[in-house]
Amino acid sequence: MDVNIESSWKQALEPEFSKPYFTALAERLHAEKNAGITIYPPGRLIFRAFELCPLDSLKAVILGQDPYHGPGQAMGLSFSVPDGVPAPPSLRNIFKEIEDDLGVKMSGRTNLEPWARQGVLLLNSVLTVRASQAASHSRIGWQTFTDAVIRTVSERCDGVVFMLWGNFARSKAALIDKSRHSILEAAHPSPLAGGAFFGCRHFSKANAILESEGKTPIVWEL
């Protein structure tokens, strides 16, 4: 199957695109679209995280679970919404932790593309969702694909910082070669976690790790 995805990822993930699960996944999405079902994000943005962060420039991975299911929110990057869209609760808490951790003031921008362009793969485990139906595509094959993405990063890259927030993301640690990469684990930034995310200092820790690897740190301030 010919998948429109950034070239370095296309070469690395080519075996996945010919597997039966991926064919079934694509057919499911086409069928729902043809039936008039609204799917987020728009088709051109499904692989946006890969487009902005080629495999050979990858420094860090922030793993989300499911795209936002409200209109105008999902943009193919975990936790990110377009500028001008109010920050969802988890994103507000991420920004608060950055301010406390780094002693900076966030601008109010909500689009995380600047992080992606610096080498942060903002990867959701599930890449699409039906409008207004959270987790509606969680069992159609996306997790098989994104697990393959995580394994690919683990096998082909070195010194990547994986930032795993919440039990779901932390369960993916088993896919990562800990002798080659660093894993930072914390509670989910959702308010449902009761503030347990605060104080994790993952942003300064990630930069310290990157600098120890001889890599340019991420400018987290937006």
Short mmCIF file of C-alpha atoms in Angstrom, two decimals:
data_model
loop_
_atom_site.label_atom_id
_atom_site.label_comp_id
_atom_site.label_asym_id
_atom_site.label_seq_id
_atom_site.Cartn_x
_atom_site.Cartn_y
_atom_site.Cartn_z
CA MET A 1 0.00 0.00 0.00
CA ASP A 2 1.31 3.46 -0.92
CA VAL A 3 1.11 5.60 2.22
CA ASN A 4 1.77 9.33 2.09
CA ILE A 5 4.25 9.72 4.95
CA GLU A 6 7.62 11.45 5.29
CA SER A 7 10.31 9.60 3.29
CA SER A 8 12.60 8.44 6.12
CA TRP A 9 9.63 7.02 8.00
CA LYS A 10 8.22 5.50 4.83
CA GLN A 11 11.43 3.59 4.24
CA ALA A 12 11.64 2.41 7.85
CA LEU A 13 7.98 1.45 8.19
CA GLU A 14 7.41 0.03 4.70
CA PRO A 15 6.92 -3.55 6.00
CA GLU A 16 3.97 -2.41 8.13
CA PHE A 17 2.06 -0.93 5.21
CA SER A 18 1.76 -4.27 3.44
CA LYS A 19 0.50 -6.19 6.46
CA PRO A 20 -3.16 -7.28 6.61
CA TYR A 21 -3.92 -5.23 9.73
CA PHE A 22 -2.86 -1.99 8.02
CA THR A 23 -4.87 -2.77 4.89
CA ALA A 24 -7.92 -3.43 7.08
CA LEU A 25 -7.28 -0.20 8.97
CA ALA A 26 -7.15 1.85 5.77
CA GLU A 27 -10.29 0.18 4.46
CA ARG A 28 -12.12 0.92 7.71
CA LEU A 29 -11.22 4.61 7.54
CA HIS A 30 -12.28 4.87 3.89
CA ALA A 31 -15.57 3.13 4.63
CA GLU A 32 -16.38 5.46 7.51
CA LYS A 33 -15.49 8.53 5.46
CA ASN A 34 -17.66 7.31 2.57
CA ALA A 35 -20.50 6.79 5.04
CA GLY A 36 -20.34 10.45 6.00
CA ILE A 37 -18.70 9.94 9.38
CA THR A 38 -16.47 12.81 10.49
CA ILE A 39 -12.98 11.67 11.46
CA TYR A 40 -10.32 13.73 13.24
CA PRO A 41 -7.74 14.84 12.40
CA PRO A 42 -8.30 15.57 8.69
CA GLY A 43 -6.65 13.00 6.43
CA ARG A 44 -3.80 15.31 5.43
CA LEU A 45 -2.81 15.66 9.12
CA ILE A 46 -2.95 12.02 10.24
CA PHE A 47 0.81 11.60 9.77
CA ARG A 48 1.75 15.20 10.62
CA ALA A 49 3.96 14.17 13.55
CA PHE A 50 6.15 12.19 11.17
CA GLU A 51 6.26 14.95 8.58
CA LEU A 52 7.61 17.49 11.07
CA CYS A 53 10.05 15.11 12.79
CA PRO A 54 12.01 12.88 10.36
CA LEU A 55 13.50 9.74 11.84
CA ASP A 56 17.10 10.93 11.52
CA SER A 57 16.43 14.15 13.46
CA LEU A 58 14.48 12.57 16.32
CA LYS A 59 15.60 13.43 19.87
CA ALA A 60 12.58 12.80 22.09
CA VAL A 61 9.17 11.12 22.04
CA ILE A 62 6.10 12.36 23.92
CA LEU A 63 3.47 9.66 23.76
CA GLY A 64 -0.22 10.50 23.89
CA GLN A 65 -3.15 8.11 23.66
CA ASP A 66 -5.99 9.36 21.47
CA PRO A 67 -6.59 12.47 19.31
CA TYR A 68 -8.89 15.17 20.60
CA HIS A 69 -12.41 14.48 19.33
CA GLY A 70 -13.82 18.02 19.29
CA PRO A 71 -14.02 20.17 16.14
CA GLY A 72 -10.86 22.08 15.26
CA GLN A 73 -8.70 20.46 17.93
CA ALA A 74 -6.85 17.41 16.55
CA MET A 75 -3.88 18.28 14.35
CA GLY A 76 -1.84 15.08 14.25
CA LEU A 77 0.43 15.95 17.16
CA SER A 78 -0.09 14.52 20.65
CA PHE A 79 -1.43 17.08 23.16
CA SER A 80 -1.28 19.93 20.60
CA VAL A 81 -4.14 22.07 19.30
CA PRO A 82 -3.94 24.88 16.72
CA ASP A 83 -3.12 28.36 17.96
CA GLY A 84 -6.30 30.18 18.87
CA VAL A 85 -7.97 27.02 20.17
CA PRO A 86 -8.23 26.99 23.99
CA ALA A 87 -5.69 24.65 25.58
CA PRO A 88 -7.32 21.45 26.84
CA PRO A 89 -6.75 20.70 30.55
CA SER A 90 -3.81 18.32 30.01
CA LEU A 91 -2.00 20.86 27.82
CA ARG A 92 -2.57 23.60 30.39
CA ASN A 93 -0.95 21.40 33.01
CA ILE A 94 1.99 20.62 30.70
CA PHE A 95 2.57 24.36 30.27
CA LYS A 96 2.34 24.94 34.03
CA GLU A 97 4.97 22.27 34.64
CA ILE A 98 7.26 23.83 32.01
CA GLU A 99 6.91 27.23 33.68
CA ASP A 100 7.67 25.79 37.13
CA ASP A 101 10.47 23.53 35.87
CA LEU A 102 12.30 26.01 33.65
CA GLY A 103 11.32 29.34 35.20
CA VAL A 104 9.85 30.63 31.95
CA LYS A 105 6.53 32.18 30.98
CA MET A 106 4.58 30.48 28.20
CA SER A 107 3.07 32.80 25.62
CA GLY A 108 -0.38 31.25 25.36
CA ARG A 109 0.38 29.51 22.07
CA THR A 110 -1.10 26.02 21.94
CA ASN A 111 0.45 24.70 18.71
CA LEU A 112 3.39 22.43 19.57
CA GLU A 113 4.85 22.33 16.05
CA PRO A 114 8.01 24.17 17.22
CA TRP A 115 8.79 21.18 19.45
CA ALA A 116 8.26 18.75 16.59
CA ARG A 117 10.56 20.75 14.30
CA GLN A 118 13.32 20.44 16.93
CA GLY A 119 13.10 16.64 16.97
CA VAL A 120 10.25 15.84 19.38
CA LEU A 121 7.98 13.12 17.99
CA LEU A 122 4.52 14.01 19.33
CA LEU A 123 3.02 10.58 18.82
CA ASN A 124 -0.48 9.47 19.70
CA SER A 125 -0.87 5.71 20.10
CA VAL A 126 -4.11 5.98 18.10
CA LEU A 127 -3.96 8.35 15.13
CA THR A 128 -7.64 8.94 14.36
CA VAL A 129 -10.97 9.25 16.16
CA ARG A 130 -14.63 9.70 15.26
CA ALA A 131 -16.00 13.14 16.03
CA SER A 132 -17.35 13.37 19.58
CA GLN A 133 -16.52 9.70 20.29
CA ALA A 134 -13.40 9.37 22.43
CA ALA A 135 -11.30 6.25 21.80
CA SER A 136 -13.63 5.19 18.97
CA HIS A 137 -10.68 4.04 16.83
CA SER A 138 -8.66 2.49 19.65
CA ARG A 139 -9.20 -1.06 18.42
CA ILE A 140 -8.93 -0.77 14.62
CA GLY A 141 -5.19 -1.39 14.31
CA TRP A 142 -3.49 1.89 15.08
CA GLN A 143 -1.81 0.61 18.23
CA THR A 144 -0.18 -2.19 16.26
CA PHE A 145 1.22 0.43 13.91
CA THR A 146 2.41 2.87 16.57
CA ASP A 147 3.96 0.06 18.60
CA ALA A 148 5.97 -0.67 15.45
CA VAL A 149 6.93 3.02 15.33
CA ILE A 150 8.23 2.88 18.91
CA ARG A 151 10.20 -0.29 18.18
CA THR A 152 11.63 1.34 15.03
CA VAL A 153 12.84 4.34 17.00
CA SER A 154 14.32 2.04 19.63
CA GLU A 155 16.18 -0.01 17.03
CA ARG A 156 17.30 2.68 14.57
CA CYS A 157 18.07 5.66 16.80
CA ASP A 158 20.37 6.28 19.75
CA GLY A 159 20.01 8.41 22.83
CA VAL A 160 16.32 9.23 22.43
CA VAL A 161 14.43 10.50 25.50
CA PHE A 162 11.03 8.83 25.85
CA MET A 163 8.60 10.84 28.00
CA LEU A 164 5.86 8.45 29.15
CA TRP A 165 2.98 10.03 31.08
CA GLY A 166 0.28 7.91 32.67
CA ASN A 167 -0.13 4.15 32.93
CA PHE A 168 -1.04 3.66 29.29
CA ALA A 169 2.10 5.40 28.00
CA ARG A 170 4.26 3.76 30.65
CA SER A 171 3.16 0.34 29.44
CA LYS A 172 5.05 1.06 26.19
CA ALA A 173 8.39 1.05 28.03
CA ALA A 174 8.61 -2.69 27.29
CA LEU A 175 9.11 -1.80 23.60
CA ILE A 176 12.18 0.35 24.27
CA ASP A 177 15.83 -0.74 24.54
CA LYS A 178 16.81 0.86 27.83
CA SER A 179 20.50 0.31 27.16
CA ARG A 180 20.31 2.75 24.23
CA HIS A 181 17.64 5.22 25.31
CA SER A 182 16.38 7.12 28.36
CA ILE A 183 12.86 6.75 29.73
CA LEU A 184 11.20 9.40 31.89
CA GLU A 185 7.96 8.27 33.54
CA ALA A 186 5.34 10.33 35.34
CA ALA A 187 1.63 10.54 36.05
CA HIS A 188 -0.58 11.79 33.24
CA PRO A 189 -0.93 15.59 33.03
CA SER A 190 -4.73 15.26 33.07
CA PRO A 191 -6.43 16.90 36.07
CA LEU A 192 -7.91 13.45 36.72
CA ALA A 193 -4.45 12.47 38.02
CA GLY A 194 -4.91 14.90 40.90
CA GLY A 195 -1.82 16.97 40.16
CA ALA A 196 0.57 14.02 40.39
CA PHE A 197 2.24 15.17 37.15
CA PHE A 198 3.49 18.36 38.74
CA GLY A 199 7.08 18.33 39.89
CA CYS A 200 8.23 15.64 37.43
CA ARG A 201 10.67 18.16 35.88
CA HIS A 202 10.75 16.13 32.69
CA PHE A 203 11.61 19.11 30.50
CA SER A 204 14.82 20.06 32.29
CA LYS A 205 15.67 16.37 32.73
CA ALA A 206 15.19 15.68 29.02
CA ASN A 207 17.46 18.57 28.09
CA ALA A 208 20.14 17.45 30.55
CA ILE A 209 20.08 14.00 28.98
CA LEU A 210 20.27 15.40 25.45
CA GLU A 211 23.20 17.63 26.38
CA SER A 212 24.97 14.64 27.94
CA GLU A 213 24.56 12.89 24.58
CA GLY A 214 26.10 15.87 22.77
CA LYS A 215 22.75 16.95 21.32
CA THR A 216 21.19 20.40 21.22
CA PRO A 217 18.55 20.75 23.96
CA ILE A 218 14.93 21.45 23.14
CA VAL A 219 13.59 24.98 23.48
CA TRP A 220 10.35 24.17 25.29
CA GLU A 221 9.24 27.76 25.73
CA LEU A 222 6.59 28.79 23.22
#
